PDB file of C-alpha atoms in Angstrom:
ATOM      1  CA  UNK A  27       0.000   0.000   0.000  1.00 88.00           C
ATOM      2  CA  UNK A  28       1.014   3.470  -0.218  1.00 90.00           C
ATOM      3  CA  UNK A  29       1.604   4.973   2.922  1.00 87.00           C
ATOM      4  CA  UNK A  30      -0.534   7.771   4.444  1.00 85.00           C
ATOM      5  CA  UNK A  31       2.330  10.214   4.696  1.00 85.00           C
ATOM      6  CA  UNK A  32       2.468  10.252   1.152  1.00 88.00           C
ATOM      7  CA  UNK A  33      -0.704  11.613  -0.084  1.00 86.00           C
ATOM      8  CA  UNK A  34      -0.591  15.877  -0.639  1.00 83.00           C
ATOM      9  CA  UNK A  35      -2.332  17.905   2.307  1.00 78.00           C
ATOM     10  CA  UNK A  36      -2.044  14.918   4.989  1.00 76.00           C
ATOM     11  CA  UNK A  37       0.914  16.861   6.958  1.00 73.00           C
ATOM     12  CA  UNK A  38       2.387  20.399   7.606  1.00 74.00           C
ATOM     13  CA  UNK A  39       5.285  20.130   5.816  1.00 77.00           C
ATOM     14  CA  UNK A  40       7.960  22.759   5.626  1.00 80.00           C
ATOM     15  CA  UNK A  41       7.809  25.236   2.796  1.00 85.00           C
ATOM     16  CA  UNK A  42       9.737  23.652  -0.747  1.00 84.00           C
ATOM     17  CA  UNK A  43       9.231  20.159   1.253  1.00 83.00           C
ATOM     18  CA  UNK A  44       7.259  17.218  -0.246  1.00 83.00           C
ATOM     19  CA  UNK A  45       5.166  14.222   0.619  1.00 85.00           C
ATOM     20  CA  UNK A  46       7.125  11.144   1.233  1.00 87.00           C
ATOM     21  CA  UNK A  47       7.935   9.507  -1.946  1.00 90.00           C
ATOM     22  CA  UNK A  48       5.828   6.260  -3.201  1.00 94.00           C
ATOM     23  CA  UNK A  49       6.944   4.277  -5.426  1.00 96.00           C
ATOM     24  CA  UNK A  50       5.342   1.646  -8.733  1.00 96.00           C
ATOM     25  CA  UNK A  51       5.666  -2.138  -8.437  1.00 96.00           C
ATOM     26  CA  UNK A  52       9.213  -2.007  -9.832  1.00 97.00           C
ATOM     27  CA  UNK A  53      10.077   0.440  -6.947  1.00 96.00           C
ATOM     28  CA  UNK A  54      10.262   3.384  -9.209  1.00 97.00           C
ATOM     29  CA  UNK A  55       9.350   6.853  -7.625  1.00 96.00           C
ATOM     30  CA  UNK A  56       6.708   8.151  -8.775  1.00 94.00           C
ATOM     31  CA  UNK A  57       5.866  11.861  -9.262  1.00 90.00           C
ATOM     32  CA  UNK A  58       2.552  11.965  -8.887  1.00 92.00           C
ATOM     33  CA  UNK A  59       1.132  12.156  -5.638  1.00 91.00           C
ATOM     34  CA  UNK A  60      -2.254  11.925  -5.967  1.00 92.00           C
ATOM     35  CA  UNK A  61      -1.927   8.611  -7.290  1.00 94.00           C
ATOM     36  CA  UNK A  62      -3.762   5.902  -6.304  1.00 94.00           C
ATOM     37  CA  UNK A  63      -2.450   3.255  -3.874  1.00 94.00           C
ATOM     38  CA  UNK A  64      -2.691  -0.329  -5.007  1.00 95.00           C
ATOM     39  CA  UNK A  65      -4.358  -1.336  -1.741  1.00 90.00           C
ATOM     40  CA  UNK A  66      -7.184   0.379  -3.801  1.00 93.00           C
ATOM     41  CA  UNK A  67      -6.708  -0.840  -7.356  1.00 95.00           C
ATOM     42  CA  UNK A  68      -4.034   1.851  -8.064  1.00 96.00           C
ATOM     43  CA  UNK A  69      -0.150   1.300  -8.865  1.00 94.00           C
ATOM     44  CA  UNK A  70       1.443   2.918  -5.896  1.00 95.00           C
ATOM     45  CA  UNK A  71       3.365   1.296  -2.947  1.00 95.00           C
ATOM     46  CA  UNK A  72       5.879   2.452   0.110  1.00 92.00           C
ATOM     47  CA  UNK A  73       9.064   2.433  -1.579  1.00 94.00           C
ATOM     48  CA  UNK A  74      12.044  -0.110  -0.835  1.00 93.00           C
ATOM     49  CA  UNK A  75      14.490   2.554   0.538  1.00 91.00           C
ATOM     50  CA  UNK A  76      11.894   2.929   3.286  1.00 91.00           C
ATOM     51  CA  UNK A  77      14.023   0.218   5.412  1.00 92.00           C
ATOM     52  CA  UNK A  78      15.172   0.768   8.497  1.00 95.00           C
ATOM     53  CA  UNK A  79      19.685   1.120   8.354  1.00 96.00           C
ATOM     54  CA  UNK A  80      21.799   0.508  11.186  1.00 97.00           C
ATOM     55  CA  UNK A  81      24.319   3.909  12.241  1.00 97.00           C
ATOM     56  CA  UNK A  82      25.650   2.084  15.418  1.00 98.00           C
ATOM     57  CA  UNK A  83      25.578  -0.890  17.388  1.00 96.00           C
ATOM     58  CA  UNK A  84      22.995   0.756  19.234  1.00 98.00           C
ATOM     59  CA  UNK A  85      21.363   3.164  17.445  1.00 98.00           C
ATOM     60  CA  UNK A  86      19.447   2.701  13.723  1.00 98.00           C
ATOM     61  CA  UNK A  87      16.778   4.485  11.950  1.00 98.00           C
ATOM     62  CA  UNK A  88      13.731   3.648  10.236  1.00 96.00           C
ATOM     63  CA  UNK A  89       9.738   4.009   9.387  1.00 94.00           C
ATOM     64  CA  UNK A  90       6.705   3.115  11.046  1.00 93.00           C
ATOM     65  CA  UNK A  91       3.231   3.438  11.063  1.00 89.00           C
ATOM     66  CA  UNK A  92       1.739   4.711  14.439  1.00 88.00           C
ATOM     67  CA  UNK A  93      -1.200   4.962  16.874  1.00 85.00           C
ATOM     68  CA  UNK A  94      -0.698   7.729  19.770  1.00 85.00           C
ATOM     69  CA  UNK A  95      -3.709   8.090  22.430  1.00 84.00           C
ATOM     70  CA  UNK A  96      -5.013  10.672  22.320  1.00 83.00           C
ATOM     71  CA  UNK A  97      -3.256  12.431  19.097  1.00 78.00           C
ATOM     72  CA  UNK A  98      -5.340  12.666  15.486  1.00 76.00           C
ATOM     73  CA  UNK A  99      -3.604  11.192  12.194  1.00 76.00           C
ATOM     74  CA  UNK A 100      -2.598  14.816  12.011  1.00 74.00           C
ATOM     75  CA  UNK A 101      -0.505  15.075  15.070  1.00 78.00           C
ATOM     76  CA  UNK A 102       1.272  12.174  14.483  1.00 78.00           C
ATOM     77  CA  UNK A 103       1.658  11.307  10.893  1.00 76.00           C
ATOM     78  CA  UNK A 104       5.214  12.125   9.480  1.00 81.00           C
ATOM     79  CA  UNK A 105       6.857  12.741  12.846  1.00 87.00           C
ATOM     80  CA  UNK A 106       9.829  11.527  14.214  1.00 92.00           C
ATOM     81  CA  UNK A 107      10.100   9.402  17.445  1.00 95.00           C
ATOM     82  CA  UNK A 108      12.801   7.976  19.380  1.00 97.00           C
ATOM     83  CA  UNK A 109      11.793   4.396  20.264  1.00 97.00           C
ATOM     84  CA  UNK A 110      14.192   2.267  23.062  1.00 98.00           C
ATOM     85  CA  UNK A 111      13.745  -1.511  23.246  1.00 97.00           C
ATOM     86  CA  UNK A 112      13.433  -3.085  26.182  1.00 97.00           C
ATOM     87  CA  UNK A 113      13.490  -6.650  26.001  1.00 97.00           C
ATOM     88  CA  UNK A 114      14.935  -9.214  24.114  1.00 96.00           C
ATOM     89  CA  UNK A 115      18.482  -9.009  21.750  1.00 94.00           C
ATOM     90  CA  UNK A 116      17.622  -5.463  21.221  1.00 95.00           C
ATOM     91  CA  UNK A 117      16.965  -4.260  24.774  1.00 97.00           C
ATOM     92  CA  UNK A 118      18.349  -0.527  25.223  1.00 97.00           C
ATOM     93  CA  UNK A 119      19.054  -0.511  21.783  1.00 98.00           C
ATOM     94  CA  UNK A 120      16.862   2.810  20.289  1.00 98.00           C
ATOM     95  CA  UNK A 121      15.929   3.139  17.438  1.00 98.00           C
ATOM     96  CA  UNK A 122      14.325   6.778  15.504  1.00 98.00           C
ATOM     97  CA  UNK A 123      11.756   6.495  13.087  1.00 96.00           C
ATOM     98  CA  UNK A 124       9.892   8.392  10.895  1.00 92.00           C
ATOM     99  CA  UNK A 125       5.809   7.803  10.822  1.00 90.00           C
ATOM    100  CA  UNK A 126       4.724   7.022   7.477  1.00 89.00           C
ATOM    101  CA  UNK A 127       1.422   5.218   7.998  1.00 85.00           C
ATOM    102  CA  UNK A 128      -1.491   5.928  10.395  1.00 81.00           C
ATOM    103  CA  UNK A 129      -1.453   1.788  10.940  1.00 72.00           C
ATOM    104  CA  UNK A 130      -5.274   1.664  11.107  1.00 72.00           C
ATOM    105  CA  UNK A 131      -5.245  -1.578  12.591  1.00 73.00           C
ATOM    106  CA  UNK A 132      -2.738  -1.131  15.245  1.00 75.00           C
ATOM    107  CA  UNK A 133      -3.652  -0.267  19.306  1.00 75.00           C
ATOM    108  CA  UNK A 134      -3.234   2.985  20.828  1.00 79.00           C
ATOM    109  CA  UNK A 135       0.736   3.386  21.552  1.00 83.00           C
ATOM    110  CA  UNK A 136       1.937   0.996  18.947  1.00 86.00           C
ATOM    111  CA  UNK A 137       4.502   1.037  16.660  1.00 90.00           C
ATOM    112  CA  UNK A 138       4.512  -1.117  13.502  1.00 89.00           C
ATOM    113  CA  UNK A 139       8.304  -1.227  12.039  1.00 92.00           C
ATOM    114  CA  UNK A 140       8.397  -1.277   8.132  1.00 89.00           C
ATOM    115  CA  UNK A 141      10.929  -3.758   7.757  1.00 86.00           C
TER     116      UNK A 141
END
Protein backbone atom coordinates (compact mmCIF):
# COMPACT_ATOMS: atom_id res chain seq x y z
CA UNK A 1 0.00 0.00 0.00
CA UNK A 2 1.01 3.47 -0.22
CA UNK A 3 1.60 4.97 2.92
CA UNK A 4 -0.53 7.77 4.44
CA UNK A 5 2.33 10.21 4.70
CA UNK A 6 2.47 10.25 1.15
CA UNK A 7 -0.70 11.61 -0.08
CA UNK A 8 -0.59 15.88 -0.64
CA UNK A 9 -2.33 17.91 2.31
CA UNK A 10 -2.04 14.92 4.99
CA UNK A 11 0.91 16.86 6.96
CA UNK A 12 2.39 20.40 7.61
CA UNK A 13 5.28 20.13 5.82
CA UNK A 14 7.96 22.76 5.63
CA UNK A 15 7.81 25.24 2.80
CA UNK A 16 9.74 23.65 -0.75
CA UNK A 17 9.23 20.16 1.25
CA UNK A 18 7.26 17.22 -0.25
CA UNK A 19 5.17 14.22 0.62
CA UNK A 20 7.13 11.14 1.23
CA UNK A 21 7.93 9.51 -1.95
CA UNK A 22 5.83 6.26 -3.20
CA UNK A 23 6.94 4.28 -5.43
CA UNK A 24 5.34 1.65 -8.73
CA UNK A 25 5.67 -2.14 -8.44
CA UNK A 26 9.21 -2.01 -9.83
CA UNK A 27 10.08 0.44 -6.95
CA UNK A 28 10.26 3.38 -9.21
CA UNK A 29 9.35 6.85 -7.63
CA UNK A 30 6.71 8.15 -8.78
CA UNK A 31 5.87 11.86 -9.26
CA UNK A 32 2.55 11.97 -8.89
CA UNK A 33 1.13 12.16 -5.64
CA UNK A 34 -2.25 11.92 -5.97
CA UNK A 35 -1.93 8.61 -7.29
CA UNK A 36 -3.76 5.90 -6.30
CA UNK A 37 -2.45 3.25 -3.87
CA UNK A 38 -2.69 -0.33 -5.01
CA UNK A 39 -4.36 -1.34 -1.74
CA UNK A 40 -7.18 0.38 -3.80
CA UNK A 41 -6.71 -0.84 -7.36
CA UNK A 42 -4.03 1.85 -8.06
CA UNK A 43 -0.15 1.30 -8.86
CA UNK A 44 1.44 2.92 -5.90
CA UNK A 45 3.36 1.30 -2.95
CA UNK A 46 5.88 2.45 0.11
CA UNK A 47 9.06 2.43 -1.58
CA UNK A 48 12.04 -0.11 -0.84
CA UNK A 49 14.49 2.55 0.54
CA UNK A 50 11.89 2.93 3.29
CA UNK A 51 14.02 0.22 5.41
CA UNK A 52 15.17 0.77 8.50
CA UNK A 53 19.69 1.12 8.35
CA UNK A 54 21.80 0.51 11.19
CA UNK A 55 24.32 3.91 12.24
CA UNK A 56 25.65 2.08 15.42
CA UNK A 57 25.58 -0.89 17.39
CA UNK A 58 22.99 0.76 19.23
CA UNK A 59 21.36 3.16 17.44
CA UNK A 60 19.45 2.70 13.72
CA UNK A 61 16.78 4.49 11.95
CA UNK A 62 13.73 3.65 10.24
CA UNK A 63 9.74 4.01 9.39
CA UNK A 64 6.71 3.11 11.05
CA UNK A 65 3.23 3.44 11.06
CA UNK A 66 1.74 4.71 14.44
CA UNK A 67 -1.20 4.96 16.87
CA UNK A 68 -0.70 7.73 19.77
CA UNK A 69 -3.71 8.09 22.43
CA UNK A 70 -5.01 10.67 22.32
CA UNK A 71 -3.26 12.43 19.10
CA UNK A 72 -5.34 12.67 15.49
CA UNK A 73 -3.60 11.19 12.19
CA UNK A 74 -2.60 14.82 12.01
CA UNK A 75 -0.50 15.07 15.07
CA UNK A 76 1.27 12.17 14.48
CA UNK A 77 1.66 11.31 10.89
CA UNK A 78 5.21 12.13 9.48
CA UNK A 79 6.86 12.74 12.85
CA UNK A 80 9.83 11.53 14.21
CA UNK A 81 10.10 9.40 17.45
CA UNK A 82 12.80 7.98 19.38
CA UNK A 83 11.79 4.40 20.26
CA UNK A 84 14.19 2.27 23.06
CA UNK A 85 13.75 -1.51 23.25
CA UNK A 86 13.43 -3.09 26.18
CA UNK A 87 13.49 -6.65 26.00
CA UNK A 88 14.93 -9.21 24.11
CA UNK A 89 18.48 -9.01 21.75
CA UNK A 90 17.62 -5.46 21.22
CA UNK A 91 16.97 -4.26 24.77
CA UNK A 92 18.35 -0.53 25.22
CA UNK A 93 19.05 -0.51 21.78
CA UNK A 94 16.86 2.81 20.29
CA UNK A 95 15.93 3.14 17.44
CA UNK A 96 14.33 6.78 15.50
CA UNK A 97 11.76 6.49 13.09
CA UNK A 98 9.89 8.39 10.90
CA UNK A 99 5.81 7.80 10.82
CA UNK A 100 4.72 7.02 7.48
CA UNK A 101 1.42 5.22 8.00
CA UNK A 102 -1.49 5.93 10.39
CA UNK A 103 -1.45 1.79 10.94
CA UNK A 104 -5.27 1.66 11.11
CA UNK A 105 -5.25 -1.58 12.59
CA UNK A 106 -2.74 -1.13 15.24
CA UNK A 107 -3.65 -0.27 19.31
CA UNK A 108 -3.23 2.98 20.83
CA UNK A 109 0.74 3.39 21.55
CA UNK A 110 1.94 1.00 18.95
CA UNK A 111 4.50 1.04 16.66
CA UNK A 112 4.51 -1.12 13.50
CA UNK A 113 8.30 -1.23 12.04
CA UNK A 114 8.40 -1.28 8.13
CA UNK A 115 10.93 -3.76 7.76
Amino acid sequence: CKGSCAWKGKASLASGSNPVSSCNAQDQKISDYDAKSACDNGSTYMCSSQSPWAISDSLSYGYAAVHISGGTESSWRCACYELTFTSGAVSGKKMIVQATNTGGDLNSNQFDLAI
